[in-house]
């Protein structure tokens, strides 16, 4: 069940241990599931401590590729929290939850496990990020109906040409 929390993981662990002991249900899969749950707990619990110490802005890098997630207040739903996903070339999406701890559990569920303080500041200072954010603005305008798909394609080509020629700022 997502997002992972220590409580949910420990309850699931108890269920799998019981299933293994009784031989009922999916006992044939119990060892694998127990191992996965224990591994996730071993990652999540220390990260919860780091989140408590650092607070909002806590950023994790994905364990397999260049992608990050940062926990922050949700601007569109006051009182809730989001983890904002981004790559080297800009923001890619977000997921909203009732607590920062749930955001962290969902990040871990998605493979974001490596603390990376300052990642957003480092990336936002790059030309790759600036170009990506221009492209995101075109996509948003098209999705909102303020620009036709054809106009969006032309705008994207113009952005690509400007950055390829080195005349972009």
PDB file of C-alpha atoms in Angstrom:
ATOM      1  CA  UNK A   1       0.000   0.000   0.000  1.00  0.00           C
ATOM      2  CA  UNK A   2       1.350   3.380  -0.996  1.00  0.00           C
ATOM      3  CA  UNK A   3       2.781   5.518   0.290  1.00  0.00           C
ATOM      4  CA  UNK A   4       5.026   3.418   2.473  1.00  0.00           C
ATOM      5  CA  UNK A   5       5.141   4.321   6.142  1.00  0.00           C
ATOM      6  CA  UNK A   6       6.992   2.430   8.863  1.00  0.00           C
ATOM      7  CA  UNK A   7       3.647   1.448  10.382  1.00  0.00           C
ATOM      8  CA  UNK A   8       2.276   0.043   7.127  1.00  0.00           C
ATOM      9  CA  UNK A   9       5.520  -1.734   6.308  1.00  0.00           C
ATOM     10  CA  UNK A  10       5.735  -3.305   9.767  1.00  0.00           C
ATOM     11  CA  UNK A  11       2.116  -4.479   9.568  1.00  0.00           C
ATOM     12  CA  UNK A  12       2.772  -5.985   6.157  1.00  0.00           C
ATOM     13  CA  UNK A  13       5.933  -7.623   7.464  1.00  0.00           C
ATOM     14  CA  UNK A  14       3.953  -9.219  10.311  1.00  0.00           C
ATOM     15  CA  UNK A  15       1.394 -10.527   7.810  1.00  0.00           C
ATOM     16  CA  UNK A  16       4.078 -12.079   5.573  1.00  0.00           C
ATOM     17  CA  UNK A  17       5.873 -13.627   8.544  1.00  0.00           C
ATOM     18  CA  UNK A  18       2.607 -15.167   9.702  1.00  0.00           C
ATOM     19  CA  UNK A  19       1.868 -16.420   6.188  1.00  0.00           C
ATOM     20  CA  UNK A  20       5.317 -17.988   6.004  1.00  0.00           C
ATOM     21  CA  UNK A  21       4.857 -19.643   9.390  1.00  0.00           C
ATOM     22  CA  UNK A  22       1.408 -21.052   8.632  1.00  0.00           C
ATOM     23  CA  UNK A  23       2.131 -21.950   5.010  1.00  0.00           C
ATOM     24  CA  UNK A  24      -1.156 -20.347   3.965  1.00  0.00           C
ATOM     25  CA  UNK A  25      -1.947 -17.902   1.184  1.00  0.00           C
ATOM     26  CA  UNK A  26       1.080 -16.834  -0.801  1.00  0.00           C
ATOM     27  CA  UNK A  27       3.592 -18.419   1.574  1.00  0.00           C
ATOM     28  CA  UNK A  28       5.673 -19.415  -1.444  1.00  0.00           C
ATOM     29  CA  UNK A  29       6.463 -15.703  -1.973  1.00  0.00           C
ATOM     30  CA  UNK A  30       6.935 -14.830   1.684  1.00  0.00           C
ATOM     31  CA  UNK A  31      10.745 -14.885   1.803  1.00  0.00           C
ATOM     32  CA  UNK A  32      11.028 -12.516  -1.149  1.00  0.00           C
ATOM     33  CA  UNK A  33       8.387 -10.145   0.226  1.00  0.00           C
ATOM     34  CA  UNK A  34       9.896 -10.172   3.716  1.00  0.00           C
ATOM     35  CA  UNK A  35      13.294  -9.293   2.256  1.00  0.00           C
ATOM     36  CA  UNK A  36      11.838  -6.432   0.186  1.00  0.00           C
ATOM     37  CA  UNK A  37       9.917  -4.980   3.126  1.00  0.00           C
ATOM     38  CA  UNK A  38      12.924  -5.172   5.451  1.00  0.00           C
ATOM     39  CA  UNK A  39      15.094  -3.472   2.817  1.00  0.00           C
ATOM     40  CA  UNK A  40      12.544  -0.671   2.375  1.00  0.00           C
ATOM     41  CA  UNK A  41      12.304  -0.160   6.142  1.00  0.00           C
ATOM     42  CA  UNK A  42      16.108   0.001   6.345  1.00  0.00           C
ATOM     43  CA  UNK A  43      16.038   2.870   3.827  1.00  0.00           C
ATOM     44  CA  UNK A  44      12.914   4.690   4.998  1.00  0.00           C
ATOM     45  CA  UNK A  45      13.524   4.904   8.735  1.00  0.00           C
ATOM     46  CA  UNK A  46      16.882   6.753   8.558  1.00  0.00           C
ATOM     47  CA  UNK A  47      15.476   9.065   5.862  1.00  0.00           C
ATOM     48  CA  UNK A  48      12.600   9.977   8.173  1.00  0.00           C
ATOM     49  CA  UNK A  49      15.195  11.104  10.696  1.00  0.00           C
ATOM     50  CA  UNK A  50      16.946  13.203   8.047  1.00  0.00           C
ATOM     51  CA  UNK A  51      13.616  14.720   6.971  1.00  0.00           C
ATOM     52  CA  UNK A  52      12.854  15.643  10.583  1.00  0.00           C
ATOM     53  CA  UNK A  53      16.270  17.280  10.911  1.00  0.00           C
ATOM     54  CA  UNK A  54      16.269  19.113   7.566  1.00  0.00           C
ATOM     55  CA  UNK A  55      12.566  19.817   7.119  1.00  0.00           C
ATOM     56  CA  UNK A  56      10.931  21.070   3.965  1.00  0.00           C
ATOM     57  CA  UNK A  57      13.161  21.245   0.942  1.00  0.00           C
ATOM     58  CA  UNK A  58      14.506  17.762   1.716  1.00  0.00           C
ATOM     59  CA  UNK A  59      15.680  16.413  -1.630  1.00  0.00           C
ATOM     60  CA  UNK A  60      16.373  12.859  -2.758  1.00  0.00           C
ATOM     61  CA  UNK A  61      18.013  11.610  -5.942  1.00  0.00           C
ATOM     62  CA  UNK A  62      16.681   8.550  -7.718  1.00  0.00           C
ATOM     63  CA  UNK A  63      18.803   5.459  -7.142  1.00  0.00           C
ATOM     64  CA  UNK A  64      19.092   4.573 -10.853  1.00  0.00           C
ATOM     65  CA  UNK A  65      18.924   7.741 -12.951  1.00  0.00           C
ATOM     66  CA  UNK A  66      19.264  11.512 -12.909  1.00  0.00           C
ATOM     67  CA  UNK A  67      15.971  12.483 -11.330  1.00  0.00           C
ATOM     68  CA  UNK A  68      15.204  14.179  -8.031  1.00  0.00           C
ATOM     69  CA  UNK A  69      12.264  14.734  -5.730  1.00  0.00           C
ATOM     70  CA  UNK A  70      11.932  17.557  -3.227  1.00  0.00           C
ATOM     71  CA  UNK A  71       9.417  17.725  -0.373  1.00  0.00           C
ATOM     72  CA  UNK A  72       7.666  21.076  -0.035  1.00  0.00           C
ATOM     73  CA  UNK A  73       4.330  22.638   0.922  1.00  0.00           C
ATOM     74  CA  UNK A  74       1.714  22.218  -1.795  1.00  0.00           C
ATOM     75  CA  UNK A  75       0.950  25.648  -3.228  1.00  0.00           C
ATOM     76  CA  UNK A  76      -2.342  24.581  -4.796  1.00  0.00           C
ATOM     77  CA  UNK A  77      -3.689  22.748  -1.713  1.00  0.00           C
ATOM     78  CA  UNK A  78      -2.878  24.705   1.474  1.00  0.00           C
ATOM     79  CA  UNK A  79      -2.094  22.492   4.446  1.00  0.00           C
ATOM     80  CA  UNK A  80      -0.945  19.599   2.263  1.00  0.00           C
ATOM     81  CA  UNK A  81       2.505  18.625   1.032  1.00  0.00           C
ATOM     82  CA  UNK A  82       3.953  17.561  -2.288  1.00  0.00           C
ATOM     83  CA  UNK A  83       7.047  15.981  -3.606  1.00  0.00           C
ATOM     84  CA  UNK A  84       8.093  17.898  -6.672  1.00  0.00           C
ATOM     85  CA  UNK A  85       9.903  15.820  -9.291  1.00  0.00           C
ATOM     86  CA  UNK A  86      12.599  17.293 -11.515  1.00  0.00           C
ATOM     87  CA  UNK A  87      15.392  16.325 -13.864  1.00  0.00           C
ATOM     88  CA  UNK A  88      18.346  18.234 -15.263  1.00  0.00           C
ATOM     89  CA  UNK A  89      16.056  20.097 -17.667  1.00  0.00           C
ATOM     90  CA  UNK A  90      13.231  21.128 -15.367  1.00  0.00           C
ATOM     91  CA  UNK A  91      10.227  20.076 -13.352  1.00  0.00           C
ATOM     92  CA  UNK A  92       8.490  16.890 -14.419  1.00  0.00           C
ATOM     93  CA  UNK A  93       5.531  16.492 -12.068  1.00  0.00           C
ATOM     94  CA  UNK A  94       4.423  16.185  -8.477  1.00  0.00           C
ATOM     95  CA  UNK A  95       2.432  14.065  -6.047  1.00  0.00           C
ATOM     96  CA  UNK A  96       0.421  15.527  -3.171  1.00  0.00           C
ATOM     97  CA  UNK A  97      -0.149  14.028   0.292  1.00  0.00           C
ATOM     98  CA  UNK A  98      -1.403  15.019   3.736  1.00  0.00           C
ATOM     99  CA  UNK A  99       2.056  14.939   5.363  1.00  0.00           C
ATOM    100  CA  UNK A 100       5.704  15.339   4.482  1.00  0.00           C
ATOM    101  CA  UNK A 101       6.282  11.828   5.858  1.00  0.00           C
ATOM    102  CA  UNK A 102       3.839  10.391   3.315  1.00  0.00           C
ATOM    103  CA  UNK A 103       5.675  12.297   0.587  1.00  0.00           C
ATOM    104  CA  UNK A 104       8.902  10.692   1.738  1.00  0.00           C
ATOM    105  CA  UNK A 105       7.346   7.223   1.737  1.00  0.00           C
ATOM    106  CA  UNK A 106       6.095   7.730  -1.816  1.00  0.00           C
ATOM    107  CA  UNK A 107       9.511   8.998  -2.923  1.00  0.00           C
ATOM    108  CA  UNK A 108      11.127   5.858  -1.510  1.00  0.00           C
ATOM    109  CA  UNK A 109       8.457   3.705  -3.192  1.00  0.00           C
ATOM    110  CA  UNK A 110       9.464   5.306  -6.505  1.00  0.00           C
ATOM    111  CA  UNK A 111      13.196   4.726  -5.972  1.00  0.00           C
ATOM    112  CA  UNK A 112      14.295   8.130  -4.671  1.00  0.00           C
ATOM    113  CA  UNK A 113      16.615   7.104  -1.854  1.00  0.00           C
ATOM    114  CA  UNK A 114      19.800   9.208  -1.992  1.00  0.00           C
ATOM    115  CA  UNK A 115      19.827  12.506  -0.076  1.00  0.00           C
ATOM    116  CA  UNK A 116      21.072  15.314  -2.328  1.00  0.00           C
ATOM    117  CA  UNK A 117      20.865  18.696  -0.589  1.00  0.00           C
ATOM    118  CA  UNK A 118      21.079  21.671  -2.913  1.00  0.00           C
ATOM    119  CA  UNK A 119      20.307  19.711  -6.088  1.00  0.00           C
ATOM    120  CA  UNK A 120      17.633  22.138  -7.266  1.00  0.00           C
ATOM    121  CA  UNK A 121      19.889  25.174  -6.755  1.00  0.00           C
ATOM    122  CA  UNK A 122      22.729  23.491  -8.666  1.00  0.00           C
ATOM    123  CA  UNK A 123      20.545  22.453 -11.588  1.00  0.00           C
ATOM    124  CA  UNK A 124      18.512  25.664 -11.813  1.00  0.00           C
ATOM    125  CA  UNK A 125      21.719  27.602 -12.547  1.00  0.00           C
ATOM    126  CA  UNK A 126      22.370  25.634 -15.764  1.00  0.00           C
ATOM    127  CA  UNK A 127      21.519  26.426 -19.379  1.00  0.00           C
ATOM    128  CA  UNK A 128      19.938  22.963 -19.662  1.00  0.00           C
ATOM    129  CA  UNK A 129      17.461  23.883 -16.904  1.00  0.00           C
ATOM    130  CA  UNK A 130      16.666  27.281 -18.477  1.00  0.00           C
ATOM    131  CA  UNK A 131      15.950  25.640 -21.836  1.00  0.00           C
ATOM    132  CA  UNK A 132      13.822  22.964 -20.191  1.00  0.00           C
ATOM    133  CA  UNK A 133      11.750  25.491 -18.280  1.00  0.00           C
ATOM    134  CA  UNK A 134      11.036  27.379 -21.517  1.00  0.00           C
ATOM    135  CA  UNK A 135       9.816  24.124 -23.033  1.00  0.00           C
ATOM    136  CA  UNK A 136       7.672  23.423 -19.935  1.00  0.00           C
ATOM    137  CA  UNK A 137       6.032  26.850 -20.334  1.00  0.00           C
ATOM    138  CA  UNK A 138       5.139  26.010 -23.947  1.00  0.00           C
ATOM    139  CA  UNK A 139       3.691  22.641 -22.904  1.00  0.00           C
ATOM    140  CA  UNK A 140       1.640  24.294 -20.146  1.00  0.00           C
ATOM    141  CA  UNK A 141       0.311  26.922 -22.556  1.00  0.00           C
ATOM    142  CA  UNK A 142      -0.693  24.229 -25.034  1.00  0.00           C
ATOM    143  CA  UNK A 143      -2.313  22.080 -22.337  1.00  0.00           C
ATOM    144  CA  UNK A 144      -4.258  25.107 -21.058  1.00  0.00           C
ATOM    145  CA  UNK A 145      -5.559  25.884 -24.558  1.00  0.00           C
ATOM    146  CA  UNK A 146      -3.650  29.156 -24.850  1.00  0.00           C
ATOM    147  CA  UNK A 147      -1.611  27.779 -27.764  1.00  0.00           C
ATOM    148  CA  UNK A 148      -2.439  25.302 -30.502  1.00  0.00           C
ATOM    149  CA  UNK A 149      -0.451  22.091 -30.818  1.00  0.00           C
ATOM    150  CA  UNK A 150       1.042  23.337 -34.093  1.00  0.00           C
ATOM    151  CA  UNK A 151       2.071  26.643 -32.484  1.00  0.00           C
ATOM    152  CA  UNK A 152       3.579  24.708 -29.585  1.00  0.00           C
ATOM    153  CA  UNK A 153       5.643  22.605 -31.995  1.00  0.00           C
ATOM    154  CA  UNK A 154       6.900  25.759 -33.715  1.00  0.00           C
ATOM    155  CA  UNK A 155       7.712  27.381 -30.361  1.00  0.00           C
ATOM    156  CA  UNK A 156       9.618  24.270 -29.283  1.00  0.00           C
ATOM    157  CA  UNK A 157      11.602  24.289 -32.536  1.00  0.00           C
ATOM    158  CA  UNK A 158      12.430  27.976 -32.006  1.00  0.00           C
ATOM    159  CA  UNK A 159      13.638  27.271 -28.460  1.00  0.00           C
ATOM    160  CA  UNK A 160      15.783  24.370 -29.686  1.00  0.00           C
ATOM    161  CA  UNK A 161      17.250  26.523 -32.470  1.00  0.00           C
ATOM    162  CA  UNK A 162      18.042  29.401 -30.100  1.00  0.00           C
ATOM    163  CA  UNK A 163      19.858  27.128 -27.650  1.00  0.00           C
ATOM    164  CA  UNK A 164      21.659  25.225 -30.418  1.00  0.00           C
ATOM    165  CA  UNK A 165      22.985  28.505 -31.834  1.00  0.00           C
ATOM    166  CA  UNK A 166      24.137  29.713 -28.436  1.00  0.00           C
ATOM    167  CA  UNK A 167      22.053  32.896 -28.613  1.00  0.00           C
ATOM    168  CA  UNK A 168      19.728  31.948 -25.780  1.00  0.00           C
ATOM    169  CA  UNK A 169      19.854  33.507 -22.387  1.00  0.00           C
TER     170      UNK A 169
END
